[in-house]
Tab-separated table of C-alpha atoms in Angstrom:
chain	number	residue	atom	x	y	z
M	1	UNK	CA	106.829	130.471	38.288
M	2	UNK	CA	105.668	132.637	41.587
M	3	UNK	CA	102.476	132.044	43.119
M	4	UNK	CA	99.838	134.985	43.009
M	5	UNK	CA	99.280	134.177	47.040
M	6	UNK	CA	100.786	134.078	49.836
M	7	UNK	CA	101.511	130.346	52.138
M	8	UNK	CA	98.835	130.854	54.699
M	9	UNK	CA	101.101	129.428	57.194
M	10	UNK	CA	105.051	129.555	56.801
M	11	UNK	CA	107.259	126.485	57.479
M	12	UNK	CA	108.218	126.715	60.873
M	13	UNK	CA	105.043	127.728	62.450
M	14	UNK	CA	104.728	124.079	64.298
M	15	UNK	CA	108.631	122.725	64.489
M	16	UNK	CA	109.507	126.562	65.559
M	17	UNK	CA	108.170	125.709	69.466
M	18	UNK	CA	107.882	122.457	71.269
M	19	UNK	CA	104.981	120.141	70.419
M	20	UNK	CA	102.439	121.816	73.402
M	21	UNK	CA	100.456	120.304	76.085
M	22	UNK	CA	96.598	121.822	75.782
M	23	UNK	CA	94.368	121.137	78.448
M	24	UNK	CA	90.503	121.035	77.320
M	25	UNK	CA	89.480	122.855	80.464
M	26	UNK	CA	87.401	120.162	81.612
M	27	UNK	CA	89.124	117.505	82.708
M	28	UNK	CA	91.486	116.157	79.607
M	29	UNK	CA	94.759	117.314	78.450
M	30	UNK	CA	96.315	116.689	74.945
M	31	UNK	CA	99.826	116.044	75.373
M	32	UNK	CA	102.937	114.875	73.256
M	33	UNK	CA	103.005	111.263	73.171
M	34	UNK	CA	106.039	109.230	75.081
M	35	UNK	CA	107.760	105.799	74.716
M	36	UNK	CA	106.055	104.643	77.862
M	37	UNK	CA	102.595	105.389	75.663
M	38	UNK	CA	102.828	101.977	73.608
M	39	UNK	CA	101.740	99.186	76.192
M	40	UNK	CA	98.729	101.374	76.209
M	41	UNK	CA	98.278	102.160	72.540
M	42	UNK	CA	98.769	98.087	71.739
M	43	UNK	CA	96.153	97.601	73.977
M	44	UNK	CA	93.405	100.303	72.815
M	45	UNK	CA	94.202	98.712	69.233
M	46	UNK	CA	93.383	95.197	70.138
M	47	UNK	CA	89.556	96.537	70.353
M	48	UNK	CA	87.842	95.077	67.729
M	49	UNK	CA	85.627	98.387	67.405
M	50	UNK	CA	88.934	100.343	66.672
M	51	UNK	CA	89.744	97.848	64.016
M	52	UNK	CA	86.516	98.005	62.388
M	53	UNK	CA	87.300	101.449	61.298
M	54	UNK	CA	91.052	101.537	61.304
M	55	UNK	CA	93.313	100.888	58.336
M	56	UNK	CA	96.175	99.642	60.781
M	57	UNK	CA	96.476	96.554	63.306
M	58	UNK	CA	99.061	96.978	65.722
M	59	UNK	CA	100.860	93.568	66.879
M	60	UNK	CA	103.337	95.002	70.102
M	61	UNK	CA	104.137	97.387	71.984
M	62	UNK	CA	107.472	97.548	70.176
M	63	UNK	CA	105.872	98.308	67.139
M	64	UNK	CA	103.570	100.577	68.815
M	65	UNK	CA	107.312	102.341	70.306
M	66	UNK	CA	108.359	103.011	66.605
M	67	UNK	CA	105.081	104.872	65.363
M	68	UNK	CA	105.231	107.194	68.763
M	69	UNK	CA	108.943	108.046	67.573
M	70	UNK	CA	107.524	108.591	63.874
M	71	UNK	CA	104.748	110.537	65.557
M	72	UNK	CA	107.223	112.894	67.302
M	73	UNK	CA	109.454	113.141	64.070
M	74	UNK	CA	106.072	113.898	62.468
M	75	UNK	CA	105.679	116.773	64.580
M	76	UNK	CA	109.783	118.503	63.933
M	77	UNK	CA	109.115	117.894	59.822
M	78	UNK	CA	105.564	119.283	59.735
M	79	UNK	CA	103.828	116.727	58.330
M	80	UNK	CA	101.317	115.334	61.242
M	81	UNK	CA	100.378	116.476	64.491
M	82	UNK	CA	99.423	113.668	67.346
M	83	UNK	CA	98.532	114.199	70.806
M	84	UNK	CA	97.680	111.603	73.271
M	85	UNK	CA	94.224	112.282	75.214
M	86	UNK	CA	94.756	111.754	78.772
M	87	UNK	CA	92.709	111.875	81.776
M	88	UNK	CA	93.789	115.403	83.588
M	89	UNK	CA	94.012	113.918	87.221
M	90	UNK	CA	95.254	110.522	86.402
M	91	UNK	CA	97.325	110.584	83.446
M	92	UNK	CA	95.530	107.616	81.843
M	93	UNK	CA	95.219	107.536	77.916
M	94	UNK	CA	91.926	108.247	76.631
M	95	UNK	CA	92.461	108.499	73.063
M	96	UNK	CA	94.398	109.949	70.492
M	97	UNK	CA	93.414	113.296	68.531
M	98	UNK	CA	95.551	114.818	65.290
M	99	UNK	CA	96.042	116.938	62.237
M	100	UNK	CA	96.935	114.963	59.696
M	101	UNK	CA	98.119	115.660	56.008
M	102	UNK	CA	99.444	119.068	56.908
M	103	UNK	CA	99.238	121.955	53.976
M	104	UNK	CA	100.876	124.856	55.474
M	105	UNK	CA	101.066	126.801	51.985
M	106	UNK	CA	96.963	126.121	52.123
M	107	UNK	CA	96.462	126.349	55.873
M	108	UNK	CA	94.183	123.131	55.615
M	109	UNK	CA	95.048	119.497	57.811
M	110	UNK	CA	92.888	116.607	58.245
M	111	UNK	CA	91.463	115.842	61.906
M	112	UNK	CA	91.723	112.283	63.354
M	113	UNK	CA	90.922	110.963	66.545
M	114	UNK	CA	90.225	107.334	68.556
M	115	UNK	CA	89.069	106.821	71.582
M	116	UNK	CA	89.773	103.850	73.861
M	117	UNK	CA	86.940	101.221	74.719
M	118	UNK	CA	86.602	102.461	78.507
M	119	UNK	CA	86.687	105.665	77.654
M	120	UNK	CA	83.762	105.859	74.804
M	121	UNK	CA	80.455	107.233	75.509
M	122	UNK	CA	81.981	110.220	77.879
M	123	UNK	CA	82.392	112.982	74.926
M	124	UNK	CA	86.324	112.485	75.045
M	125	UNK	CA	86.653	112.629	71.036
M	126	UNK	CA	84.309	115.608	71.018
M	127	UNK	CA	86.223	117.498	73.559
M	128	UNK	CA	89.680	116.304	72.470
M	129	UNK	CA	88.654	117.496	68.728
M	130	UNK	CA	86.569	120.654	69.985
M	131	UNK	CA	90.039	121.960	71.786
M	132	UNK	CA	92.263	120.830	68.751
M	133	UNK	CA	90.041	122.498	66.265
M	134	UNK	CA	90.221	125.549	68.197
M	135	UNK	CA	94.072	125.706	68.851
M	136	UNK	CA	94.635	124.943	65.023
M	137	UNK	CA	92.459	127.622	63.613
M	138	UNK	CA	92.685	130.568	66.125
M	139	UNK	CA	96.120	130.261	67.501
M	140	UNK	CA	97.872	128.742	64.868
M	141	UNK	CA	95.878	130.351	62.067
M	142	UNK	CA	95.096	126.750	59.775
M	143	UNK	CA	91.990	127.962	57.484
M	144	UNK	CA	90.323	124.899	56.817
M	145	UNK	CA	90.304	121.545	58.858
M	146	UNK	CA	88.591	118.515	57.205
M	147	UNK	CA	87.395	115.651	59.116
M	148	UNK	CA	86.367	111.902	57.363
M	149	UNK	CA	84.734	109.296	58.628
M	150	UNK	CA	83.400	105.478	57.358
M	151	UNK	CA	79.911	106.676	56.278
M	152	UNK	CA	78.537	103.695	58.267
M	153	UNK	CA	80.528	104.851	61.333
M	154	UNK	CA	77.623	106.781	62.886
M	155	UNK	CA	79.483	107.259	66.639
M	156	UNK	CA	82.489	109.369	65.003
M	157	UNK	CA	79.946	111.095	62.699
M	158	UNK	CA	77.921	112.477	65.834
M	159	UNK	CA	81.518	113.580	66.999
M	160	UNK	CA	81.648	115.234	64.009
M	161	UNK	CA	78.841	117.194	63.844
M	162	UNK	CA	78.830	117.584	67.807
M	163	UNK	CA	82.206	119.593	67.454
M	164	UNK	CA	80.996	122.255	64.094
M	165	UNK	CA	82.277	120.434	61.376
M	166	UNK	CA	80.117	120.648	58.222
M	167	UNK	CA	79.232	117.525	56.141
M	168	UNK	CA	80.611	118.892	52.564
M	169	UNK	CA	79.494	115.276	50.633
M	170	UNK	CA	80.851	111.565	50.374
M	171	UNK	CA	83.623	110.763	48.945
M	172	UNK	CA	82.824	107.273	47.297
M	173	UNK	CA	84.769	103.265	47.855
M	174	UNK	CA	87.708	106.569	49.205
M	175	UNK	CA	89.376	103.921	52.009
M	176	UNK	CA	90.381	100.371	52.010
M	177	UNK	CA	89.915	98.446	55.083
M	178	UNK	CA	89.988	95.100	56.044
M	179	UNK	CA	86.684	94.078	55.128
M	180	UNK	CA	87.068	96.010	51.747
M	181	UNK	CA	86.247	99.852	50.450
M	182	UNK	CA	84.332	102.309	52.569
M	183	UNK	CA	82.392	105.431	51.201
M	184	UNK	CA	83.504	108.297	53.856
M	185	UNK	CA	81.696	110.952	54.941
M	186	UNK	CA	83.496	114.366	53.964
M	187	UNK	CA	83.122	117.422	57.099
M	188	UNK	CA	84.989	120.378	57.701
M	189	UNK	CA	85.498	123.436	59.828
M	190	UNK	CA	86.790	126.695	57.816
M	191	UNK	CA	87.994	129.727	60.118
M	192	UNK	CA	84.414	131.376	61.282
M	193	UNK	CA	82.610	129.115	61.533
């Protein structure tokens, strides 16, 4: 049975070009991740803050090695976009911003991002998210971008908010972490806004 519409974006419209480097324009660049990423990723995820509000728990930099390569597979197939934040004169990882849960037929991903302990407090996730949201919807034409966080996680809500995405509601016991089911807060950012 055909649809009545249109796929907002067509298959191809990520894998078709190399994964790209964007820099923010003030002083952070979101880049493809590399293999010599994981010491660094083990270590941001050793933070108990980043655990607090983190399904995963990362125990090497091996491990770390094999979800960079499914990041970068993630990226040919369509499915999840990652970038490493990195300081743009040293090269030192920030953070970590993505689009998650791609729908090209609908145009719509999710938005995630971490930041690591050193560099919280200095607007990285805002800026990282701010020049993500804008490459996704007016370059790459996405229509809707959602963003959830733990209800109770009040830093990533002001990141939220700071970069234009609406709360919409809370979606109720949605996520399971460690210390059991979270309510999330539900924002988003729709082309126009």
């Amino acid at each position: 049975m055909p649809f009545l519409t249109a796929p907002v974006l067509t298959p191809g419209v990520l894998s078709g070009t190399p994964q790209p480097t964007i820099p923010t324009g003030d002083g952070l660049v979101l880049r493809p991740w590399t293999a010599s990423d994981a010491p660094a990723v083990h270590a941001a995820f050793q933070d108990p803050v980043l655990q607090q509000w983190h399904a995963r728990y990362a125990d090497s930099a091996e491990e770390v090695g094999g979800w960079i390569e499914g990041w970068l597979k993630d990226w040919e197939e369509e499915r999840t976009a990652q970038w490493a934040v990195v300081d743009a004169d040293t090269g030192r990882l920030l953070g970590r911003v993505a689009l998650r849960e791609i729908r090209l037929d609908e145009g719509s991903a999710e938005v995630a991002y971490w930041t690591a302990v050193e560099a919280r407090g200095r607007g990285v996730a805002a800026r990282a998210t701010t020049t993500l949201a804008r490459w996704a919807l007016d370059d790459i034409g996405f229509h809707r971008l959602e963003l959830m966080h733990a209800v109770h996680n009040e830093a990533s809500c002001r990141v939220a908010t700071k970069t234009g995405f609406a709360l919409e509601g809370t979606k109720r016991s949605a996520v399971l972490h460690a210390d059991g089911w979270h309510d999330m807060h539900l924002h988003a950012r729709v082309q126009g806004d």
